[in-house]
Coordinates of C-alpha atoms in Angstrom, one line a residue:
M1 CA 9.2 -153.8 -5.3
K2 CA 5.7 -155.4 -5.2
K3 CA 4.4 -152.7 -2.8
I4 CA 5.7 -149.9 -5.1
T5 CA 4.2 -151.6 -8.2
L6 CA 0.8 -152.0 -6.4
Y7 CA 0.8 -148.4 -5.2
A8 CA 1.6 -147.2 -8.7
L9 CA -1.3 -149.3 -10.1
L10 CA -3.7 -147.9 -7.5
I11 CA -2.7 -144.3 -8.4
L12 CA -3.2 -145.1 -12.1
G13 CA -6.6 -146.5 -11.4
V14 CA -7.7 -143.4 -9.6
F15 CA -6.8 -141.2 -12.5
T16 CA -8.1 -143.5 -15.2
S17 CA -11.4 -143.9 -13.3
C18 CA -11.9 -140.1 -13.1
T19 CA -10.5 -138.9 -16.5
K20 CA -10.5 -140.3 -19.9
L21 CA -7.0 -139.9 -21.2
D22 CA -6.7 -138.9 -24.9
V23 CA -3.5 -140.7 -25.6
V24 CA -2.6 -143.0 -28.5
P25 CA 0.2 -145.3 -27.7
P26 CA 3.1 -144.8 -30.1
S27 CA 3.0 -148.4 -31.2
A28 CA -0.6 -147.8 -32.4
I29 CA 0.4 -144.9 -34.8
T30 CA 0.1 -146.1 -38.4
P31 CA -0.4 -144.5 -41.7
E32 CA -4.0 -145.6 -41.5
N33 CA -4.9 -143.8 -38.3
F34 CA -2.4 -141.0 -38.3
W35 CA -3.1 -138.8 -41.4
K36 CA -6.5 -137.5 -40.2
N37 CA -6.3 -133.8 -39.4
E38 CA -4.4 -130.6 -39.5
K39 CA -2.3 -131.5 -36.4
D40 CA -1.1 -134.6 -38.1
A41 CA -0.1 -132.6 -41.1
W42 CA 1.9 -130.2 -38.9
Y43 CA 3.7 -133.2 -37.3
G44 CA 4.5 -134.6 -40.7
L45 CA 5.9 -131.3 -42.0
N46 CA 7.9 -130.7 -38.9
S47 CA 9.8 -133.9 -39.7
C48 CA 10.8 -132.3 -43.0
Y49 CA 12.1 -129.3 -41.2
A50 CA 14.0 -131.5 -38.7
D51 CA 15.8 -133.2 -41.6
M52 CA 17.3 -129.9 -43.0
K53 CA 20.9 -129.6 -42.2
G54 CA 22.2 -126.5 -40.4
F55 CA 25.8 -125.7 -39.4
D56 CA 27.7 -126.9 -42.4
I57 CA 31.5 -126.5 -41.6
L58 CA 32.1 -130.2 -42.3
D59 CA 32.3 -129.6 -46.0
E60 CA 35.1 -127.2 -45.5
L61 CA 37.3 -129.7 -43.7
T62 CA 38.0 -131.5 -46.9
T63 CA 39.3 -128.5 -48.7
D64 CA 42.1 -125.9 -48.4
N65 CA 40.1 -123.9 -45.8
G66 CA 39.8 -126.2 -42.8
H67 CA 41.2 -129.3 -41.1
S68 CA 40.0 -131.9 -38.6
H69 CA 42.8 -133.9 -36.9
K70 CA 40.5 -136.5 -35.3
P71 CA 39.8 -139.4 -37.7
W72 CA 37.0 -140.7 -35.5
E73 CA 35.0 -137.6 -36.2
G74 CA 35.0 -138.1 -39.9
T75 CA 37.1 -139.0 -42.9
F76 CA 37.9 -135.4 -43.7
E77 CA 41.7 -135.4 -43.5
L78 CA 41.7 -138.7 -45.4
L79 CA 39.8 -137.1 -48.3
Q80 CA 42.2 -134.1 -48.3
Q81 CA 44.9 -136.7 -49.1
N82 CA 43.0 -138.5 -51.9
G83 CA 42.1 -141.3 -49.5
I84 CA 38.7 -142.9 -49.3
N85 CA 37.2 -145.3 -46.8
S86 CA 34.9 -147.2 -49.1
A87 CA 32.7 -148.3 -46.2
S88 CA 31.8 -144.8 -45.2
P89 CA 33.2 -142.1 -47.5
Y90 CA 32.6 -138.4 -46.9
G91 CA 29.2 -137.2 -48.0
E92 CA 26.2 -139.1 -46.7
Y93 CA 24.3 -141.0 -49.4
S94 CA 20.9 -140.8 -47.8
Y95 CA 17.3 -140.6 -49.0
V96 CA 15.8 -140.1 -45.6
A97 CA 14.9 -136.4 -46.2
I98 CA 13.5 -137.3 -49.6
R99 CA 11.4 -140.2 -48.2
T100 CA 10.1 -138.0 -45.4
A101 CA 9.0 -135.4 -48.0
N102 CA 7.5 -138.0 -50.3
D103 CA 5.6 -139.6 -47.5
F104 CA 4.2 -136.2 -46.5
L105 CA 3.1 -135.4 -50.0
L106 CA 1.5 -138.8 -50.4
N107 CA -0.6 -138.6 -47.2
V108 CA -1.4 -135.0 -46.5
D109 CA -4.4 -135.0 -48.8
K110 CA -6.0 -137.4 -46.4
C111 CA -6.1 -134.8 -43.6
E112 CA -9.1 -132.7 -43.0
M113 CA -7.8 -129.1 -43.2
D114 CA -7.8 -125.8 -45.0
E115 CA -7.0 -126.2 -48.6
E116 CA -4.9 -123.1 -48.9
L117 CA -2.8 -124.2 -45.9
R118 CA -2.4 -127.7 -47.4
G119 CA -1.1 -126.2 -50.7
R120 CA 1.4 -124.1 -48.8
M121 CA 2.6 -127.1 -46.7
K122 CA 3.1 -129.2 -49.8
A123 CA 5.3 -126.5 -51.3
E124 CA 7.4 -126.4 -48.1
A125 CA 7.9 -130.2 -48.3
R126 CA 8.8 -130.0 -52.0
F127 CA 11.4 -127.4 -51.1
F128 CA 13.1 -129.8 -48.7
R129 CA 13.0 -132.6 -51.3
A130 CA 14.7 -130.4 -53.8
F131 CA 17.3 -129.3 -51.2
A132 CA 18.1 -132.9 -50.5
Y133 CA 18.6 -133.7 -54.2
L134 CA 20.9 -130.7 -54.5
D135 CA 23.2 -132.2 -51.9
L136 CA 23.0 -135.7 -53.5
T137 CA 23.8 -134.6 -57.0
Q138 CA 26.6 -132.3 -55.7
Y139 CA 28.3 -135.3 -54.0
Y140 CA 27.5 -138.1 -56.4
G141 CA 26.3 -136.6 -59.8
A142 CA 23.9 -139.1 -61.3
V143 CA 21.4 -140.5 -58.7
P144 CA 18.0 -142.1 -58.8
L145 CA 15.3 -139.5 -58.9
V146 CA 12.4 -140.6 -56.7
I147 CA 9.5 -138.2 -56.5
E148 CA 6.9 -140.5 -55.1
S149 CA 6.6 -142.6 -52.0
I150 CA 7.6 -146.2 -52.8
P151 CA 7.5 -149.3 -50.7
Y152 CA 10.6 -150.6 -49.0
N153 CA 10.5 -153.7 -51.1
A154 CA 10.2 -151.8 -54.4
P155 CA 12.5 -152.9 -57.3
N156 CA 15.9 -151.3 -57.6
L157 CA 16.1 -148.0 -59.5
K158 CA 18.6 -146.9 -62.1
Q159 CA 20.3 -143.5 -61.8
N160 CA 18.9 -140.5 -63.6
S161 CA 21.5 -138.4 -65.3
K162 CA 23.0 -135.5 -63.5
E163 CA 21.3 -133.2 -66.0
E164 CA 17.9 -134.7 -65.3
V165 CA 18.4 -134.3 -61.5
Q166 CA 19.6 -130.7 -62.0
S167 CA 16.6 -129.9 -64.2
F168 CA 14.2 -131.3 -61.6
I169 CA 15.8 -129.2 -58.8
L170 CA 15.5 -125.9 -60.8
S171 CA 12.0 -126.6 -62.0
E172 CA 10.8 -127.7 -58.6
L173 CA 12.2 -124.7 -56.8
N174 CA 10.8 -122.3 -59.3
A175 CA 7.3 -123.9 -58.9
V176 CA 7.3 -123.8 -55.1
A177 CA 8.6 -120.2 -55.0
E178 CA 5.4 -119.2 -56.8
L179 CA 3.3 -120.9 -54.2
L180 CA 5.1 -119.8 -51.0
P181 CA 4.5 -116.4 -49.2
A182 CA 7.1 -113.7 -49.3
K183 CA 7.1 -113.5 -45.5
Y184 CA 5.2 -114.7 -42.5
K185 CA 3.5 -112.4 -40.0
G186 CA 4.1 -114.7 -37.0
G187 CA 1.7 -116.6 -34.7
Y188 CA -0.1 -119.8 -35.3
L189 CA 0.0 -121.0 -38.9
Y190 CA 2.3 -118.2 -39.9
E191 CA 5.5 -118.8 -37.8
Q192 CA 8.5 -116.8 -38.8
G193 CA 11.3 -119.1 -40.0
R194 CA 9.2 -121.1 -42.3
I195 CA 10.2 -121.5 -46.0
T196 CA 9.5 -118.3 -48.0
S197 CA 9.5 -117.6 -51.7
S198 CA 12.8 -115.8 -51.1
A199 CA 14.3 -119.0 -49.6
A200 CA 13.2 -121.0 -52.6
Y201 CA 14.6 -118.5 -55.1
A202 CA 17.8 -118.2 -53.0
L203 CA 18.3 -122.0 -53.1
R204 CA 17.5 -122.0 -56.8
A205 CA 20.1 -119.3 -57.3
R206 CA 22.7 -121.4 -55.4
A207 CA 21.8 -124.5 -57.4
A208 CA 21.9 -122.7 -60.8
L209 CA 25.3 -121.2 -59.9
Y210 CA 26.6 -124.7 -58.9
F211 CA 25.3 -126.1 -62.2
G212 CA 26.9 -123.3 -64.3
N213 CA 23.5 -122.0 -65.4
F214 CA 24.4 -118.3 -64.9
P215 CA 21.3 -116.8 -66.5
E216 CA 19.0 -118.6 -64.1
A217 CA 21.3 -117.9 -61.1
E218 CA 21.2 -114.2 -61.8
L219 CA 17.4 -114.2 -62.4
S220 CA 16.7 -116.1 -59.1
A221 CA 19.1 -114.0 -57.0
R222 CA 17.6 -110.8 -58.4
K223 CA 14.1 -111.9 -57.3
V224 CA 15.4 -112.2 -53.7
M225 CA 17.1 -108.8 -54.0
T226 CA 14.1 -107.0 -55.2
T227 CA 11.6 -108.2 -52.6
G228 CA 12.8 -105.6 -50.1
N229 CA 12.5 -108.2 -47.4
H230 CA 16.2 -108.9 -47.0
S231 CA 19.3 -106.8 -46.2
L232 CA 22.7 -107.2 -44.6
F233 CA 22.9 -107.1 -40.8
R234 CA 24.5 -103.9 -39.4
L235 CA 25.1 -103.0 -35.8
G236 CA 23.9 -99.6 -34.6
S237 CA 26.2 -99.4 -31.6
L238 CA 28.9 -101.4 -29.8
S239 CA 28.8 -103.1 -26.4
A240 CA 31.4 -102.3 -23.8
D241 CA 33.4 -105.4 -24.6
Q242 CA 33.3 -104.6 -28.3
Q243 CA 34.5 -101.0 -27.6
K244 CA 37.4 -102.4 -25.5
E245 CA 38.4 -104.7 -28.3
G246 CA 38.0 -102.0 -30.8
A247 CA 40.5 -99.8 -28.9
E248 CA 43.0 -102.6 -29.2
M249 CA 42.6 -102.7 -32.9
D250 CA 44.9 -99.7 -33.0
L251 CA 47.7 -102.2 -32.6
Y252 CA 46.7 -104.0 -35.8
I253 CA 45.4 -101.2 -38.1
D254 CA 47.2 -98.0 -39.1
F255 CA 44.0 -96.0 -39.3
D256 CA 45.4 -92.5 -39.6
A257 CA 48.4 -93.4 -41.8
L258 CA 46.1 -95.3 -44.3
N259 CA 43.2 -92.9 -44.0
I260 CA 40.8 -95.6 -42.8
N261 CA 37.5 -94.7 -41.2
R262 CA 38.1 -96.2 -37.7
D263 CA 34.5 -96.2 -36.6
K264 CA 33.3 -97.8 -39.7
F265 CA 36.0 -100.4 -39.7
I266 CA 35.4 -101.4 -36.1
K267 CA 31.6 -101.5 -36.5
G268 CA 32.2 -103.6 -39.6
I269 CA 34.1 -106.2 -37.6
F270 CA 31.3 -106.6 -35.1
S271 CA 28.4 -106.3 -37.6
Y272 CA 29.9 -109.3 -39.4
E273 CA 30.6 -111.2 -36.2
E274 CA 27.3 -110.5 -34.4
L275 CA 24.9 -111.7 -37.0
W276 CA 25.3 -115.2 -35.7
H277 CA 24.8 -114.4 -32.0
N278 CA 22.1 -114.0 -29.4
E279 CA 19.0 -112.0 -30.5
N280 CA 20.5 -111.4 -33.9
A281 CA 20.5 -115.2 -34.6
S282 CA 16.8 -115.5 -35.5
P283 CA 14.5 -115.3 -38.5
N284 CA 13.9 -111.7 -37.5
N285 CA 17.4 -110.9 -38.8
P286 CA 16.9 -109.5 -42.4
E287 CA 20.0 -111.3 -43.5
Y288 CA 18.5 -114.7 -42.6
V289 CA 16.9 -116.0 -45.8
L290 CA 16.7 -119.6 -44.6
T291 CA 17.0 -120.4 -41.0
K292 CA 17.8 -123.6 -39.0
E293 CA 16.2 -123.0 -35.6
F294 CA 17.5 -124.5 -32.3
M295 CA 16.1 -124.5 -28.8
A296 CA 17.8 -124.1 -25.4
D297 CA 17.6 -127.8 -24.8
V298 CA 20.3 -130.4 -25.0
N299 CA 18.2 -132.4 -27.4
N300 CA 17.5 -129.5 -29.7
S301 CA 20.6 -127.4 -29.6
D302 CA 23.6 -126.9 -31.8
M303 CA 26.6 -128.4 -30.0
Q304 CA 29.1 -128.2 -32.8
R305 CA 29.5 -124.4 -32.8
Y306 CA 30.8 -124.4 -29.2
T307 CA 32.6 -127.6 -28.2
Y308 CA 34.3 -128.3 -31.5
M309 CA 35.8 -124.9 -32.1
I310 CA 36.9 -123.4 -28.7
P311 CA 40.5 -124.3 -28.1
M312 CA 41.6 -126.0 -24.9
S313 CA 44.4 -123.5 -24.5
L314 CA 42.0 -120.7 -23.6
S315 CA 42.1 -120.5 -19.9
S316 CA 39.1 -122.2 -18.1
Y317 CA 37.4 -123.2 -21.4
W318 CA 36.4 -126.7 -22.4
G319 CA 36.5 -127.5 -26.0
F320 CA 38.0 -129.8 -28.6
S321 CA 39.3 -127.5 -31.4
S322 CA 38.5 -130.3 -33.7
Y323 CA 37.7 -128.0 -36.6
E324 CA 40.5 -125.6 -37.3
P325 CA 41.2 -123.1 -40.1
M326 CA 44.4 -123.7 -42.1
Q327 CA 47.2 -121.3 -43.0
D328 CA 45.9 -121.5 -46.6
L329 CA 42.7 -119.7 -45.6
I330 CA 44.5 -117.1 -43.4
D331 CA 46.6 -116.2 -46.5
A332 CA 43.5 -115.7 -48.6
Y333 CA 42.3 -112.6 -46.6
W334 CA 42.9 -109.3 -48.4
D335 CA 45.1 -106.5 -47.0
V336 CA 43.0 -103.6 -45.6
D337 CA 42.9 -102.0 -49.0
G338 CA 40.5 -104.8 -50.1
K339 CA 42.4 -105.8 -53.2
T340 CA 46.0 -106.7 -52.4
M341 CA 47.0 -110.2 -51.4
R342 CA 49.6 -110.4 -48.7
N343 CA 53.0 -111.5 -50.1
T344 CA 53.6 -114.9 -48.6
I345 CA 56.7 -115.8 -46.8
T346 CA 58.5 -119.1 -46.7
V347 CA 57.7 -121.8 -44.2
A348 CA 61.2 -121.5 -42.8
E349 CA 60.8 -117.7 -42.3
R350 CA 57.5 -118.1 -40.6
K351 CA 58.8 -120.8 -38.3
Q352 CA 61.8 -118.6 -37.3
R353 CA 59.5 -115.6 -36.6
Y354 CA 57.0 -117.5 -34.7
L355 CA 59.4 -119.4 -32.4
E356 CA 61.3 -116.1 -31.7
L357 CA 58.0 -114.6 -30.4
W358 CA 56.9 -117.8 -28.6
N359 CA 60.2 -118.1 -26.8
K360 CA 59.7 -114.5 -25.5
T361 CA 56.3 -115.2 -24.0
K362 CA 56.0 -118.9 -23.1
G363 CA 57.3 -118.4 -19.6
L364 CA 55.0 -115.6 -18.8
D365 CA 52.1 -116.1 -16.3
Q366 CA 48.6 -115.3 -17.6
H367 CA 48.6 -111.7 -16.3
A368 CA 52.0 -110.9 -17.9
Y369 CA 51.0 -112.7 -21.1
N370 CA 47.8 -110.6 -21.4
A371 CA 49.7 -107.4 -20.7
Y372 CA 52.2 -108.2 -23.4
C373 CA 49.4 -109.0 -25.9
Q374 CA 48.0 -105.5 -25.3
S375 CA 51.3 -103.7 -25.6
N376 CA 53.0 -101.9 -28.6
A377 CA 55.9 -104.3 -28.1
L378 CA 53.8 -107.2 -29.5
M379 CA 53.6 -105.7 -33.0
T380 CA 57.4 -105.1 -33.2
N381 CA 57.7 -108.9 -33.7
A382 CA 58.1 -109.9 -37.3
Y383 CA 55.5 -112.7 -37.0
M384 CA 52.7 -110.3 -36.0
Q385 CA 53.2 -108.3 -39.1
E386 CA 51.3 -111.1 -40.9
F387 CA 48.2 -109.8 -39.1
K388 CA 48.8 -106.1 -39.5
N389 CA 46.4 -104.1 -41.8
R390 CA 44.3 -107.0 -43.0
D391 CA 40.7 -107.4 -44.0
S392 CA 38.2 -106.8 -41.2
R393 CA 36.7 -110.2 -41.6
L394 CA 40.0 -111.9 -40.6
Y395 CA 39.7 -110.3 -37.2
A396 CA 36.1 -111.3 -36.9
S397 CA 36.5 -114.9 -38.1
M398 CA 39.9 -116.2 -36.9
M399 CA 41.6 -116.7 -33.6
F400 CA 45.3 -116.3 -34.2
P401 CA 48.1 -116.2 -31.7
Y402 CA 48.2 -113.3 -29.3
K403 CA 44.9 -111.8 -30.5
G404 CA 42.4 -110.9 -27.7
W405 CA 38.7 -111.7 -27.6
H406 CA 36.7 -109.6 -25.1
G407 CA 33.2 -111.0 -25.6
M408 CA 33.7 -114.4 -24.1
P409 CA 31.3 -115.5 -21.3
K410 CA 34.2 -116.0 -18.8
G411 CA 36.0 -112.8 -19.6
T412 CA 38.7 -111.6 -22.0
V413 CA 41.1 -114.2 -23.4
Y414 CA 44.3 -113.9 -25.4
Y415 CA 44.9 -116.8 -27.7
K416 CA 48.0 -119.0 -27.1
W417 CA 49.3 -121.6 -29.4
D418 CA 52.0 -123.8 -28.0
P419 CA 53.7 -126.0 -30.6
A420 CA 54.5 -128.6 -27.9
A421 CA 50.9 -128.9 -26.9
V422 CA 49.9 -130.3 -30.2
N423 CA 51.3 -133.7 -29.5
A424 CA 50.6 -133.5 -25.8
D425 CA 46.9 -132.5 -26.0
G426 CA 44.6 -133.9 -28.6
N427 CA 42.3 -131.0 -28.1
E428 CA 44.8 -128.3 -29.2
S429 CA 44.7 -126.9 -32.7
W430 CA 47.2 -128.4 -35.1
T431 CA 47.2 -125.5 -37.5
G432 CA 48.0 -122.7 -35.0
F433 CA 44.6 -121.1 -35.5
S434 CA 41.0 -121.6 -34.3
Y435 CA 37.7 -120.3 -35.5
R436 CA 36.1 -117.3 -34.0
K437 CA 33.4 -116.9 -36.6
M438 CA 30.1 -118.5 -35.5
V439 CA 31.5 -119.8 -32.3
S440 CA 28.9 -119.5 -29.6
I441 CA 29.8 -116.8 -27.1
N442 CA 26.8 -117.5 -24.8
P443 CA 26.3 -121.2 -24.8
Y444 CA 23.2 -122.7 -23.3
N445 CA 25.4 -124.8 -21.1
R446 CA 29.0 -126.0 -21.3
T447 CA 28.5 -127.6 -24.7
D448 CA 25.4 -126.4 -26.4
N449 CA 24.2 -123.4 -28.3
A450 CA 20.6 -122.3 -28.9
D451 CA 21.3 -119.6 -31.4
D452 CA 19.6 -120.1 -34.8
Y453 CA 21.7 -120.6 -37.9
P454 CA 21.4 -119.0 -41.3
V455 CA 21.5 -121.8 -43.8
I456 CA 21.2 -119.2 -46.5
R457 CA 22.0 -115.6 -45.7
Y458 CA 21.6 -112.6 -47.9
A459 CA 25.3 -112.0 -48.4
E460 CA 25.5 -115.3 -50.3
V461 CA 22.6 -114.1 -52.6
L462 CA 24.6 -111.0 -53.4
L463 CA 27.7 -113.0 -54.1
T464 CA 25.7 -115.3 -56.3
F465 CA 24.2 -112.4 -58.2
A466 CA 27.6 -110.7 -58.7
E467 CA 29.3 -113.9 -60.0
A468 CA 26.4 -114.9 -62.3
R469 CA 26.0 -111.4 -63.7
L470 CA 29.7 -111.2 -64.3
M471 CA 29.6 -114.4 -66.3
N472 CA 26.5 -113.1 -68.2
V473 CA 27.4 -109.5 -69.1
G474 CA 30.7 -108.6 -67.5
Y475 CA 32.0 -106.6 -64.6
D476 CA 29.4 -103.9 -64.7
A477 CA 28.0 -101.4 -62.1
E478 CA 25.4 -103.9 -60.9
V479 CA 28.1 -106.5 -60.1
Q480 CA 30.2 -103.9 -58.2
N481 CA 27.1 -102.6 -56.3
A482 CA 26.3 -106.0 -55.0
L483 CA 29.9 -106.6 -53.8
N484 CA 30.1 -103.1 -52.4
D485 CA 27.1 -103.7 -50.2
I486 CA 29.0 -106.6 -48.6
R487 CA 32.1 -104.5 -48.3
D488 CA 30.2 -101.6 -46.7
R489 CA 28.8 -103.8 -44.0
C490 CA 32.2 -105.0 -42.9
G491 CA 33.9 -101.6 -43.1
M492 CA 36.1 -102.4 -46.0
P493 CA 36.6 -100.1 -49.1
N494 CA 34.7 -100.6 -52.3
V495 CA 35.8 -103.3 -54.7
P496 CA 38.2 -102.1 -57.5
S497 CA 36.7 -100.9 -60.7
G498 CA 37.9 -101.5 -64.2
L499 CA 38.7 -105.2 -63.8
G500 CA 38.8 -107.4 -66.9
K501 CA 36.6 -110.5 -66.9
E502 CA 39.3 -112.9 -65.9
Q503 CA 40.6 -110.6 -63.2
A504 CA 37.1 -110.2 -61.9
I505 CA 36.5 -113.9 -61.8
D506 CA 39.6 -114.5 -59.6
F507 CA 38.6 -111.5 -57.5
I508 CA 35.0 -112.7 -56.8
R509 CA 36.2 -116.2 -56.1
N510 CA 38.4 -114.9 -53.4
E511 CA 35.8 -112.5 -52.0
R512 CA 33.4 -115.4 -51.8
R513 CA 35.9 -117.5 -50.0
I514 CA 36.5 -114.8 -47.4
E515 CA 32.9 -113.8 -46.9
L516 CA 31.5 -117.4 -46.7
A517 CA 34.5 -119.0 -44.9
A518 CA 33.5 -121.9 -42.6
E519 CA 29.9 -121.9 -43.9
G520 CA 30.4 -125.0 -46.1
H521 CA 30.5 -123.6 -49.6
R522 CA 34.2 -124.2 -50.4
F523 CA 33.6 -127.9 -51.1
D524 CA 31.1 -127.1 -53.9
D525 CA 32.9 -124.0 -55.1
V526 CA 36.3 -125.6 -55.8
R527 CA 34.7 -128.4 -57.8
R528 CA 32.6 -126.1 -60.0
Y529 CA 35.8 -124.0 -60.7
G530 CA 37.2 -127.2 -62.3
N531 CA 40.0 -129.7 -62.1
A532 CA 42.8 -127.2 -62.9
Y533 CA 41.7 -124.9 -60.1
C534 CA 41.5 -127.9 -57.6
A535 CA 45.0 -129.1 -58.7
A536 CA 46.4 -125.6 -58.0
H537 CA 44.8 -125.2 -54.6
L538 CA 44.3 -128.6 -53.2
N539 CA 47.8 -130.0 -53.6
G540 CA 50.8 -129.6 -51.3
P541 CA 51.5 -129.2 -47.6
S542 CA 49.6 -126.9 -45.3
T543 CA 51.8 -125.9 -42.4
A544 CA 51.5 -124.6 -38.8
P545 CA 53.4 -121.5 -37.6
D546 CA 56.2 -123.6 -36.3
G547 CA 56.8 -125.1 -39.7
S548 CA 55.2 -128.5 -39.0
V549 CA 53.1 -130.1 -41.7
V550 CA 49.5 -130.3 -40.7
V551 CA 48.3 -132.2 -43.8
N552 CA 49.9 -132.8 -47.2
K553 CA 47.0 -132.2 -49.6
V554 CA 46.8 -134.5 -52.6
W555 CA 44.2 -133.8 -55.3
N556 CA 42.9 -136.3 -57.8
E557 CA 40.3 -135.6 -60.5
R558 CA 38.2 -138.4 -59.2
L559 CA 37.4 -136.2 -56.2
L560 CA 35.2 -134.0 -58.3
L561 CA 32.6 -136.6 -57.3
M562 CA 32.4 -138.8 -54.2
P563 CA 32.1 -142.6 -54.4
F564 CA 28.9 -144.4 -53.7
P565 CA 29.3 -146.2 -50.4
V566 CA 29.6 -150.0 -50.5
S567 CA 26.4 -150.3 -48.4
A568 CA 24.4 -148.3 -51.0
M569 CA 25.8 -150.4 -53.9
D570 CA 25.0 -153.6 -52.1
A571 CA 21.4 -152.4 -51.5
N572 CA 21.0 -151.3 -55.1
P573 CA 23.2 -153.2 -57.6
L574 CA 22.0 -150.9 -60.4
L575 CA 24.1 -148.0 -59.1
V576 CA 27.1 -147.4 -61.3
Q577 CA 30.2 -146.3 -59.3
N578 CA 31.7 -142.9 -60.2
K579 CA 34.9 -142.8 -62.2
G580 CA 38.2 -143.5 -60.4
Y581 CA 36.8 -145.6 -57.5

């Protein structure tokens, strides 16, 4: 050991005697010696980008869209049943991103750098601060509004009203949108993927919609729509795997009988699916208004989209199926006509139908099972009629029993769901379904994904515009045109015309639920729809195909806001707990 140490010291001495190393030990980095130049400013701003959340399915797991059956991964199922762990409730009460932005804004003026660049960077940091406050007020309502860097031993702060926080968010995002460029040309100083004016207006539109400020939501969404910089992603052609799967869609869609454009419908499925994958998953995608970027590195990749969603039952795959769509969401998808809701069947009927089909196939080896899934005999089973002639986004988003997926890295798979495996294998879906939407099909390694993620995509902007304009002026041509752009991309027919306002509200709510499924919006949406809506949708049992109860949802009005955690109230006794906790 001594010889090794001596040898290392000798080598170090050789290098230090020949070269002056320009290295500052991390322990020596302080505010006094750090904020000196443009490089320091970049490092500080990069911390703001790192704090922005990306893949956001966790919010959905507390609603009627999704479920997580592993309590150690979060208190999601507990919240679905009106249960709260006061030590660590769902929704992180954190000011980390706000402090990071405030520290940057306090110190960046000390850096020697171009003034125009400094101003742009400040606007970027202010965007992230507003984004963090949007999350906070959505979870907790009234929170302390801190817009300057304060010492750790500063006096405790009272909460600002929810209205004050909301006003700050809208004002701040409007201001930074005027300071930020419409797009970046790429290269040093102008990297694509940085915050644009469109991103600021899009987030402002989201916030205004959440706050019920429909005039401002329409105004901000329209500003994004009229830039000409964003559009919905559409595939020009299909891969061999996609063509193969498209051919199998003849089992599921009566193209000729229903006069459906087969080519448009199939391209619609994969245009919707592919916008999250491979080269399409980047700021170059015109649908990406705000992007969370990842790298092909285990420390900088997005693990959740692969390991937590792929089910163990798929041969030779490794995954947890921790996040699973519920029957409630499956039932929400339109019929292929784009306006009819499928008549629901009873739990007992579905159980009988599923078990009849499962008993036919459970003894088949993999080859025979695959052959059966590709045969006309499959669709003669009553259970499969639930998946016949449905919205194209159902096939792109959900893995349901017996459906094939041809784009997987290890070859074609046909989804199995064995009721007996639920109790035997903790990594099997409890609901009978797994996600297909956003699941990585080309992982960096067994667990990680380097595809970028659209934190805000243009489809959300169109939906926000449509809803806000509906509330402002009614179900006019502009509302329908925005929705029809979304429909055209996914190969579905135009939305119905002539709807009354109340009919249109229900229609747009369901269209939004389908288009944005698994992207984290359902948590905020059901709450802004109000307590009566939540009571109607977030109560009662959600069941699996075999009739077993996955979770018995229990709604309580107190859940419109989350409780402040005990740790936060201990740290700041001036916080007033939300009603009902």
